[in-house]
PDB file of C-alpha atoms in Angstrom:
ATOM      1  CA  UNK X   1       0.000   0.000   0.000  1.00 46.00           C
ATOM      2  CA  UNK X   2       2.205   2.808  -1.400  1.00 43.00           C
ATOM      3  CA  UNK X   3       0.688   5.459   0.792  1.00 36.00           C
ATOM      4  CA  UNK X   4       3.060   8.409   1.175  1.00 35.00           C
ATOM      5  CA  UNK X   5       4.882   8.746  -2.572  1.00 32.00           C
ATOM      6  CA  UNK X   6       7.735   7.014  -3.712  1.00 30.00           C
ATOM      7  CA  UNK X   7       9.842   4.726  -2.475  1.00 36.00           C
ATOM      8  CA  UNK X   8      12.903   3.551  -4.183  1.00 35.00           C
ATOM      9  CA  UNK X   9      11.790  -0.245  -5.432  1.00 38.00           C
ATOM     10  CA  UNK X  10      14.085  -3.357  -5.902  1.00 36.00           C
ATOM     11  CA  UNK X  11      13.590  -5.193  -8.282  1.00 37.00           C
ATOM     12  CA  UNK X  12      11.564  -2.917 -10.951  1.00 40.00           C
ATOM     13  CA  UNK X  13      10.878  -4.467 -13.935  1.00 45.00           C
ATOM     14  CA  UNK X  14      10.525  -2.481 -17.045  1.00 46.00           C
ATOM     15  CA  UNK X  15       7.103  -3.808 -19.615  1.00 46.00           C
ATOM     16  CA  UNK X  16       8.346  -3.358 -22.950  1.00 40.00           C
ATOM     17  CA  UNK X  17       4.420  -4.403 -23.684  1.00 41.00           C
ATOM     18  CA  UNK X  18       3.179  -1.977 -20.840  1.00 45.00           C
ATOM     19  CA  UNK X  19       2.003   0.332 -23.988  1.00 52.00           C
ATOM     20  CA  UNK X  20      -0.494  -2.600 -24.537  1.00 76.00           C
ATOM     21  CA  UNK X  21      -1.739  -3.297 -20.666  1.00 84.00           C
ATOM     22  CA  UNK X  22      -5.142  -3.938 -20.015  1.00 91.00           C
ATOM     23  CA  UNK X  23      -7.179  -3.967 -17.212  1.00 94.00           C
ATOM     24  CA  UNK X  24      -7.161  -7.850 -17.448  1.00 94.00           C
ATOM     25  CA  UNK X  25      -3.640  -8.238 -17.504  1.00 94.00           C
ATOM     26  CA  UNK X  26      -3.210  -5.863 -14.490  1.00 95.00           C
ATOM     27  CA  UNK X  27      -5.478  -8.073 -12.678  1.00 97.00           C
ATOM     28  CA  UNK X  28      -3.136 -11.527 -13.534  1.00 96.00           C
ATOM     29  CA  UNK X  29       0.333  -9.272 -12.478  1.00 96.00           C
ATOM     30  CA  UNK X  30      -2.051  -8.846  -9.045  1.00 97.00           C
ATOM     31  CA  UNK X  31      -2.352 -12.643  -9.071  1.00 97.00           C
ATOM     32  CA  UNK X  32       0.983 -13.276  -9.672  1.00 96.00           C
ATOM     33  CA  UNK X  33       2.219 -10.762  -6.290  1.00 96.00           C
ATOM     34  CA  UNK X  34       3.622  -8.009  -8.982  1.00 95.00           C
ATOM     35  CA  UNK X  35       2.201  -4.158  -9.854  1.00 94.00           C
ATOM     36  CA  UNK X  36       2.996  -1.322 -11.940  1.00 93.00           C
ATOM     37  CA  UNK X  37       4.854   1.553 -10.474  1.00 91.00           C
ATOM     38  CA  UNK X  38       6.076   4.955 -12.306  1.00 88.00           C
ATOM     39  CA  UNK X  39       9.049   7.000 -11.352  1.00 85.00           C
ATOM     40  CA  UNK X  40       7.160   9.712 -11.342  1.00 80.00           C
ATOM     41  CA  UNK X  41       4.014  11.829 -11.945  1.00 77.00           C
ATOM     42  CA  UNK X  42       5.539  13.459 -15.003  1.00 80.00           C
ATOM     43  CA  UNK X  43       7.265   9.815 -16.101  1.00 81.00           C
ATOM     44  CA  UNK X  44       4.732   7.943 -18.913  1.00 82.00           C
ATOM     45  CA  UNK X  45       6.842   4.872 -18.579  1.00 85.00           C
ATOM     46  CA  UNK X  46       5.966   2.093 -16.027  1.00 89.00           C
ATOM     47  CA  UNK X  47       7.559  -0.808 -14.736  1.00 90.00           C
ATOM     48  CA  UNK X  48       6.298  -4.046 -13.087  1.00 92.00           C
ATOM     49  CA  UNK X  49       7.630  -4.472  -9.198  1.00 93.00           C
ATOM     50  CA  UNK X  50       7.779  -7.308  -7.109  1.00 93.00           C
ATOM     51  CA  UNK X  51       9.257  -6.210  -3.995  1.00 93.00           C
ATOM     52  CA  UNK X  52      11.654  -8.553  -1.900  1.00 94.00           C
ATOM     53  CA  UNK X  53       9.949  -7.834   1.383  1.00 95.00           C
ATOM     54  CA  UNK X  54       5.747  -7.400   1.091  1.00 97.00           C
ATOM     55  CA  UNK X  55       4.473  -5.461   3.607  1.00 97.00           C
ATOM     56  CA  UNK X  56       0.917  -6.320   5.209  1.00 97.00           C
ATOM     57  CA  UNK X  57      -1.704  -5.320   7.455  1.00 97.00           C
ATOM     58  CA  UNK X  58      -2.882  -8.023   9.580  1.00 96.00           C
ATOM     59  CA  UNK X  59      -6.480  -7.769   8.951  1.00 97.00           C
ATOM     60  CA  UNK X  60      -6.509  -9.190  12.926  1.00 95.00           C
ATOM     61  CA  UNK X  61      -3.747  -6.729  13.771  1.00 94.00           C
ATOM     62  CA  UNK X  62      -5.008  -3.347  12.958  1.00 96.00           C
ATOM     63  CA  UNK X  63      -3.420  -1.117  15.656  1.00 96.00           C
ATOM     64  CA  UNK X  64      -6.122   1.786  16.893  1.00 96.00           C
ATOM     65  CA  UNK X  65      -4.431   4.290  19.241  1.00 95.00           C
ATOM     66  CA  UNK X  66      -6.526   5.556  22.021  1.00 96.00           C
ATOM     67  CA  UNK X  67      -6.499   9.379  19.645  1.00 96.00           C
ATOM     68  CA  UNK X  68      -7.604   7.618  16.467  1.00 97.00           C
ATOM     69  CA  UNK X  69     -10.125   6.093  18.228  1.00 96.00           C
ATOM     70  CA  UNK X  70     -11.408   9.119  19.912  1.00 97.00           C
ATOM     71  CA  UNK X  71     -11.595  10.647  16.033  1.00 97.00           C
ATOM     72  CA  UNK X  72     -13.599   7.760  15.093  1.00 97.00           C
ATOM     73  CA  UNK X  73     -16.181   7.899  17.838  1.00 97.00           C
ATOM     74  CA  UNK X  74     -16.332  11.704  17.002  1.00 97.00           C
ATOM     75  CA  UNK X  75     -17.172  11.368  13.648  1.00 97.00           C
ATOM     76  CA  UNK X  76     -15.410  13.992  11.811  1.00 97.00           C
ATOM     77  CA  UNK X  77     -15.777  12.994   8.466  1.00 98.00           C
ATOM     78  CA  UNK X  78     -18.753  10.936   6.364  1.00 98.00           C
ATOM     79  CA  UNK X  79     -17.508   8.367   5.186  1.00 98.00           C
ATOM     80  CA  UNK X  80     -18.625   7.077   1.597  1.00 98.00           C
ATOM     81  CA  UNK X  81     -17.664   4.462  -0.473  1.00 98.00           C
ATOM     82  CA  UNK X  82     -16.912   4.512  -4.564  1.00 98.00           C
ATOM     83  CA  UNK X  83     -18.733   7.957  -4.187  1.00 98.00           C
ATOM     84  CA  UNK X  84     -16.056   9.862  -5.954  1.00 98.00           C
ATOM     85  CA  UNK X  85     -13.406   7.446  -7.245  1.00 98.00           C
ATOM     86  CA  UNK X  86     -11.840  10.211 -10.152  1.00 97.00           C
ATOM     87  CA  UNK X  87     -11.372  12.524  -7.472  1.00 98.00           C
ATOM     88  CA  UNK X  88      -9.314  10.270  -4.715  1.00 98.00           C
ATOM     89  CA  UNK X  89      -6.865   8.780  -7.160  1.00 97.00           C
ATOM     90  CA  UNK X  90      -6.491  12.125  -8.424  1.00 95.00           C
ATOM     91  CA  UNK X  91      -6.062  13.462  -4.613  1.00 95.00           C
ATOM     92  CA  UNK X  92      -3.363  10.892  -4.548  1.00 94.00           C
ATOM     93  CA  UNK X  93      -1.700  11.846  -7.391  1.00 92.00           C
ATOM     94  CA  UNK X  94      -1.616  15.023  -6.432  1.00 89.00           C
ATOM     95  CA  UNK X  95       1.152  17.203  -5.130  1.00 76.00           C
ATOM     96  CA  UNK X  96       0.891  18.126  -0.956  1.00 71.00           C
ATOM     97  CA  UNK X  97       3.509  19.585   1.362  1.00 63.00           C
ATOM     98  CA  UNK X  98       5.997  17.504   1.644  1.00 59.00           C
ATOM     99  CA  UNK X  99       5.409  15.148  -1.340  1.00 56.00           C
ATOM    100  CA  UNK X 100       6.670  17.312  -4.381  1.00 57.00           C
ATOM    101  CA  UNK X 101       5.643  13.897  -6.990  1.00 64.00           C
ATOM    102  CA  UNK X 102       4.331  10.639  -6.636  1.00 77.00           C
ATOM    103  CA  UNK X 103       4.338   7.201  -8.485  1.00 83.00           C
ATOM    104  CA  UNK X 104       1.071   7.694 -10.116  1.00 91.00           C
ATOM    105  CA  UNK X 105       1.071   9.127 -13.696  1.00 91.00           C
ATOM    106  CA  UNK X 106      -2.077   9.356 -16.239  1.00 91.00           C
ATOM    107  CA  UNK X 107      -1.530   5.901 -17.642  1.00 92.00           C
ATOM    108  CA  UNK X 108      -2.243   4.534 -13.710  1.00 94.00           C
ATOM    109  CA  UNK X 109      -4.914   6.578 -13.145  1.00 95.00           C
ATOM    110  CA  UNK X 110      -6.587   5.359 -16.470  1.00 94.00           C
ATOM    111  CA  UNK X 111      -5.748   1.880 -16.230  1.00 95.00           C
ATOM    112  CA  UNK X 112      -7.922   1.858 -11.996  1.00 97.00           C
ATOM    113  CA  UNK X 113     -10.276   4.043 -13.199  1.00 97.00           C
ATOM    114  CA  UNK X 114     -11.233   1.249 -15.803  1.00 97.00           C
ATOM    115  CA  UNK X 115     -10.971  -1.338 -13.404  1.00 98.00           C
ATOM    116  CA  UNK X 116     -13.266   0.509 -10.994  1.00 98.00           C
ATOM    117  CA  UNK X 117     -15.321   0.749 -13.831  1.00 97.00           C
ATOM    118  CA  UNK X 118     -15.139  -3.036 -13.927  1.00 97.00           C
ATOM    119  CA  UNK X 119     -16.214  -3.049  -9.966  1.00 97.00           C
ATOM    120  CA  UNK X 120     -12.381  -4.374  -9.438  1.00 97.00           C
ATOM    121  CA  UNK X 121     -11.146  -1.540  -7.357  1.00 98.00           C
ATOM    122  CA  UNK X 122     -12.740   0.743  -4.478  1.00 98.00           C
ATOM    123  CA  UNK X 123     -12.303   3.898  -2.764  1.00 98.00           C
ATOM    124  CA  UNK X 124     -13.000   4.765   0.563  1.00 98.00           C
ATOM    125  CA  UNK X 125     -13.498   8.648   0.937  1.00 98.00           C
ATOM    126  CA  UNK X 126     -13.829  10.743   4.238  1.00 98.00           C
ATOM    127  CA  UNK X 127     -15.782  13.624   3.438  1.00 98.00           C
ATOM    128  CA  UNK X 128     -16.168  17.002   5.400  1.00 98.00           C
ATOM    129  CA  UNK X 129     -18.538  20.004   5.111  1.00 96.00           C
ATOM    130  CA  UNK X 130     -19.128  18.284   1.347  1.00 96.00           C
ATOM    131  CA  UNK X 131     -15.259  18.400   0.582  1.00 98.00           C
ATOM    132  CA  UNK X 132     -13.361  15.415  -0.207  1.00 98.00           C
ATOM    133  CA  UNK X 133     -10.361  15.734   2.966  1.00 98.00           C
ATOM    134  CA  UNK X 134      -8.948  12.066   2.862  1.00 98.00           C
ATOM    135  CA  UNK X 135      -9.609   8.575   1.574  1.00 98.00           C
ATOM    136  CA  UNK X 136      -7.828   5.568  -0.043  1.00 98.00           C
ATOM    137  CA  UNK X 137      -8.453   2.853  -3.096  1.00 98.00           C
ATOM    138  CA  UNK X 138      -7.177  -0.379  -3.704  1.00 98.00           C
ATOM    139  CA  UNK X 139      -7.879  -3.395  -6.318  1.00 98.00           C
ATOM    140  CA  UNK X 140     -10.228  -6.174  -5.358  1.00 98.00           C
ATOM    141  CA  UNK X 141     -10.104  -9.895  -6.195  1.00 98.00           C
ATOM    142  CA  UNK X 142     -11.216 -12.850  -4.066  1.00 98.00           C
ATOM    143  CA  UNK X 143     -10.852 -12.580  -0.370  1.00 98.00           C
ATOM    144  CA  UNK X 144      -7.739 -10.010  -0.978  1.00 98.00           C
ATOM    145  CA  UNK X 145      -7.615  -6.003  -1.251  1.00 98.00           C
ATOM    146  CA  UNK X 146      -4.469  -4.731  -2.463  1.00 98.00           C
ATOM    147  CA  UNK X 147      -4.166  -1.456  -0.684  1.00 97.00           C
ATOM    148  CA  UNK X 148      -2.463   1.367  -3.363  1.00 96.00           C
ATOM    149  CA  UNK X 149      -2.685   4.673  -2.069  1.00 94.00           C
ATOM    150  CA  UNK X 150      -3.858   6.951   0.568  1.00 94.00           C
ATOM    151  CA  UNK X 151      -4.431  10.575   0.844  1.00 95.00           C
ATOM    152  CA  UNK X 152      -5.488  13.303   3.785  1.00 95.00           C
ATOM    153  CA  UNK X 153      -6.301  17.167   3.821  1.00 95.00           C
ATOM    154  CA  UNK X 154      -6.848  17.335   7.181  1.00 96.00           C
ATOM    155  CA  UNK X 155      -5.241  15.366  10.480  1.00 96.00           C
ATOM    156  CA  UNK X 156      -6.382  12.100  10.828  1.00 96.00           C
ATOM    157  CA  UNK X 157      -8.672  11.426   7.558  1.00 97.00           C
ATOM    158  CA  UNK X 158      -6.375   8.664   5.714  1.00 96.00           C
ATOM    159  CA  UNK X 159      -6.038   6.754   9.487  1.00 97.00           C
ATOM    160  CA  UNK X 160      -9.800   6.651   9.882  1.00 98.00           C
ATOM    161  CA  UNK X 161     -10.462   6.097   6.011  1.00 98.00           C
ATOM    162  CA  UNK X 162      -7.712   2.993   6.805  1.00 98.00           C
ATOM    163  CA  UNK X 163     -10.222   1.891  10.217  1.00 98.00           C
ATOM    164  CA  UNK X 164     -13.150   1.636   8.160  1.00 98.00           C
ATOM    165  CA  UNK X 165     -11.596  -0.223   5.269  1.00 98.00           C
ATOM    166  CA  UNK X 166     -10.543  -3.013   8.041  1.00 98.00           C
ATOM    167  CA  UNK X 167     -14.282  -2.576   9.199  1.00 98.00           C
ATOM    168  CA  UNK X 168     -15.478  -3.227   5.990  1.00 98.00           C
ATOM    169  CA  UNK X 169     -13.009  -6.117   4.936  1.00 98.00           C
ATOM    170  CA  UNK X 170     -13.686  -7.901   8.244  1.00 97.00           C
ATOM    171  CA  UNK X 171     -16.879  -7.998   7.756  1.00 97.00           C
ATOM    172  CA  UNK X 172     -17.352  -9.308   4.339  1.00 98.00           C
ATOM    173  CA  UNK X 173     -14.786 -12.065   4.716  1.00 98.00           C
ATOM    174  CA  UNK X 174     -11.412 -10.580   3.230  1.00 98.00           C
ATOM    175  CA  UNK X 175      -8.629 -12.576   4.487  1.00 98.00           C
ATOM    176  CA  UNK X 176      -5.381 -10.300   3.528  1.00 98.00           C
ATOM    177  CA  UNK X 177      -4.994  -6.451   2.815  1.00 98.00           C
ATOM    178  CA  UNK X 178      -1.725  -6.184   1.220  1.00 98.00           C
ATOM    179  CA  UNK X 179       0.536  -3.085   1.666  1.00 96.00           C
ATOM    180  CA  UNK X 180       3.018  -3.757  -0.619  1.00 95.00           C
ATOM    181  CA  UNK X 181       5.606  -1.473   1.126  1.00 93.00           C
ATOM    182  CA  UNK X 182       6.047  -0.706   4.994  1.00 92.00           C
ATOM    183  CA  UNK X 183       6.954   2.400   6.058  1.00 89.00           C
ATOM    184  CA  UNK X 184       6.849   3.854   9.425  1.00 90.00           C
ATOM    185  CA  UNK X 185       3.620   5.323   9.480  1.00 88.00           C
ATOM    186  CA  UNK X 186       2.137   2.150   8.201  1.00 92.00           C
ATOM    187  CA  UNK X 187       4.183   0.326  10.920  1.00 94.00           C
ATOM    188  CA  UNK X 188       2.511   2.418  13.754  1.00 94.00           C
ATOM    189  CA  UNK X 189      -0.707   0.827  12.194  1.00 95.00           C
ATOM    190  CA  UNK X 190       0.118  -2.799  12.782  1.00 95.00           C
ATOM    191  CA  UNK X 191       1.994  -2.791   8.959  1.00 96.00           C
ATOM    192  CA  UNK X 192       4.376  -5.606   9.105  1.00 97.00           C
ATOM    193  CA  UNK X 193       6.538  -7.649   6.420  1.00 97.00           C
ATOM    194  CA  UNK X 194       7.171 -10.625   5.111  1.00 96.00           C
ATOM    195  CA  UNK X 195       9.414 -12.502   2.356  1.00 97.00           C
ATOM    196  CA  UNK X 196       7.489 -12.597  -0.972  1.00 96.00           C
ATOM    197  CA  UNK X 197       7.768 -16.451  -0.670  1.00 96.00           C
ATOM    198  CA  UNK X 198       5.692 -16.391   2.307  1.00 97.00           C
ATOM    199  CA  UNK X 199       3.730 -13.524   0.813  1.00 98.00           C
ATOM    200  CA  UNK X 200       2.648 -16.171  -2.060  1.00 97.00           C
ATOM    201  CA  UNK X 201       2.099 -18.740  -0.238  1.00 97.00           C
ATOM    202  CA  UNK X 202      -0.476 -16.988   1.936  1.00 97.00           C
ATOM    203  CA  UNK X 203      -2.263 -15.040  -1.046  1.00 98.00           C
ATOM    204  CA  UNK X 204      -2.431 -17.032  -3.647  1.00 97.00           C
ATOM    205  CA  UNK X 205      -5.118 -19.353  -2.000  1.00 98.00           C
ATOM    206  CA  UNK X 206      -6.829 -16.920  -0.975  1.00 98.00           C
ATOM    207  CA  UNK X 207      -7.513 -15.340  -4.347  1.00 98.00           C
ATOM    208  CA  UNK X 208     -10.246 -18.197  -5.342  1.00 97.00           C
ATOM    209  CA  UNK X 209     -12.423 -16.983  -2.377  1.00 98.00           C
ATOM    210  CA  UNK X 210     -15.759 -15.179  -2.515  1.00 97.00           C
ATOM    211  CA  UNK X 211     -15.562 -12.140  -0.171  1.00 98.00           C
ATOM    212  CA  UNK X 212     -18.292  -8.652   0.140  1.00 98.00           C
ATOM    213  CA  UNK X 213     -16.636  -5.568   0.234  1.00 98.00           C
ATOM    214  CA  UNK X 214     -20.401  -4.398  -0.120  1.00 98.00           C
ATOM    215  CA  UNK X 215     -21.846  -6.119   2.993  1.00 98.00           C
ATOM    216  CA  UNK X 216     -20.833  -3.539   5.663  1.00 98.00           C
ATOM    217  CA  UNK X 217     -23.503  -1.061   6.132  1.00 97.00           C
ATOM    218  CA  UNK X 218     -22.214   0.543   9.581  1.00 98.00           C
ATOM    219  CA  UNK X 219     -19.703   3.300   8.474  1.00 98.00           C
ATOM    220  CA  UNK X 220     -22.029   5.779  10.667  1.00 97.00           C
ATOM    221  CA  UNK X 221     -21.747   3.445  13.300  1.00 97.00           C
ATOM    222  CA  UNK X 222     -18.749   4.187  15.001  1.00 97.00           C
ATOM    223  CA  UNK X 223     -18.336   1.487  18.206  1.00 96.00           C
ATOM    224  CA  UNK X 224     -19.436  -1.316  15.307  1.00 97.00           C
ATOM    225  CA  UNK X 225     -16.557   0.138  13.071  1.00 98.00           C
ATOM    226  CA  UNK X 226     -14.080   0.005  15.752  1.00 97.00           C
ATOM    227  CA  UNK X 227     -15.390  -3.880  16.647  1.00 96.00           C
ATOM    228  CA  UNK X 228     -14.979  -5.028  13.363  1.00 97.00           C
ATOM    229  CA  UNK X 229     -12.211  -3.110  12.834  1.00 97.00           C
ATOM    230  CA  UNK X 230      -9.833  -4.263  15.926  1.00 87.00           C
ATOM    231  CA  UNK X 231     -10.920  -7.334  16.181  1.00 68.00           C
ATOM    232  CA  UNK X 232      -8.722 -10.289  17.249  1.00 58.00           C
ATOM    233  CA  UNK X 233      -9.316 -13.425  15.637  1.00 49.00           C
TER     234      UNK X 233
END
């Protein structure tokens, strides 16, 4: 889940057939552990990445400080889901203080905005006074979500966006959210990391699964959010 910009990647694989990707084939690179990265916003080249170490959020492991979940009870923000898709992966492409360019260029946001099209990829959005202030999307298939970015206006919005996402996988019977890097924020989260053989082994069955990222219905509920969300299984 490549939440905060770049990162410098090892290996990175360059496509020479990445002028030719489809939605379809991005799916099977997800099935096979591997995703598309660019060097930058600017940069229309993009290059497949398997990283040595994946990073993971225990879907059983979700770390809620005692602040986050005083934001959650408060309810801050309305959550909504796959209300405004265009507008988070654009938020998340988008330059902030702090984070002069990120990995996602036009050809990534075209290629998730098909497959959310497709109802293969999700957004969760916090939304404030009717302004879009945080939120995160990810890709979709069997009983996995593979987290991809994250984005926040104001303090806190990305963190609770990430508590209701756990809610919401939970809930409908996800088994892994994959992270694909770890970084220290994510760490503070309950992020942790494993070998990609390990990483493999664990997703790939999973994958053949039926899971409902549609079955939670409680995002205005906060004290059912933060049950489904910390729970320990």
């Amino acid at each position: 889940m490549t939440f905060t910009g770049w990162r410098t990647i090892s290996p990175a694989r360059p496509d020479a057939a990445m002028s030719t990707i489809t939605p379809q084939i991005l799916l099977r690179a997800y099935a096979a552990g591997i995703f598309p990265m660019a060097e930058s916003a600017e940069d229309n080249a993009l290059y497949w990445v398997e990283p040595e170490e994946r990073g993971i959020i225990p879907l059983d492991g979700l770390k809620i400080s005692h602040s986050l979940r005083k934001c959650v009870r408060r309810r801050p923000f309305e959550i909504k889901i796959d209300h405004d898709f265009p507008a988070v992966i654009a938020q998340c492409a988008a330059r902030a203080p702090g984070r002069n360019s990120t990995w996602i260029n036009a050809r990534i946001v075209a290629l998730y905005s098909q497959l959310h099209r497709m109802g293969c990829c999700h957004s969760v959005e916090c939304w404030q006074e009717g302004t879009l202030v945080g939120g995160l999307y990810g890709v979709r298939i069997g009983a996995v979500f593979f987290g991809e970015s994250m984005f926040s206006r104001v303090t806190d919005a990305s963190k609770v966006a990430l508590v209701h996402l756990v809610a919401r996988l939970n809930f409908g019977g996800f088994k892994l959210l994959d992270a694909q890097f770890v970084n220290p924020h994510l760490e503070r989260l309950g992020a942790v990391q494993m070998p990609k053989t390990r990483y493999h082994q664990m997703m790939e069955p999973l994958l053949s699964l039926e899971a409902d990222f549609f079955a939670f219905d409680q995002d205005a509920e906060p004290e059912a959010v933060l049950a489904w969300a910390g729970m320990r299984r």
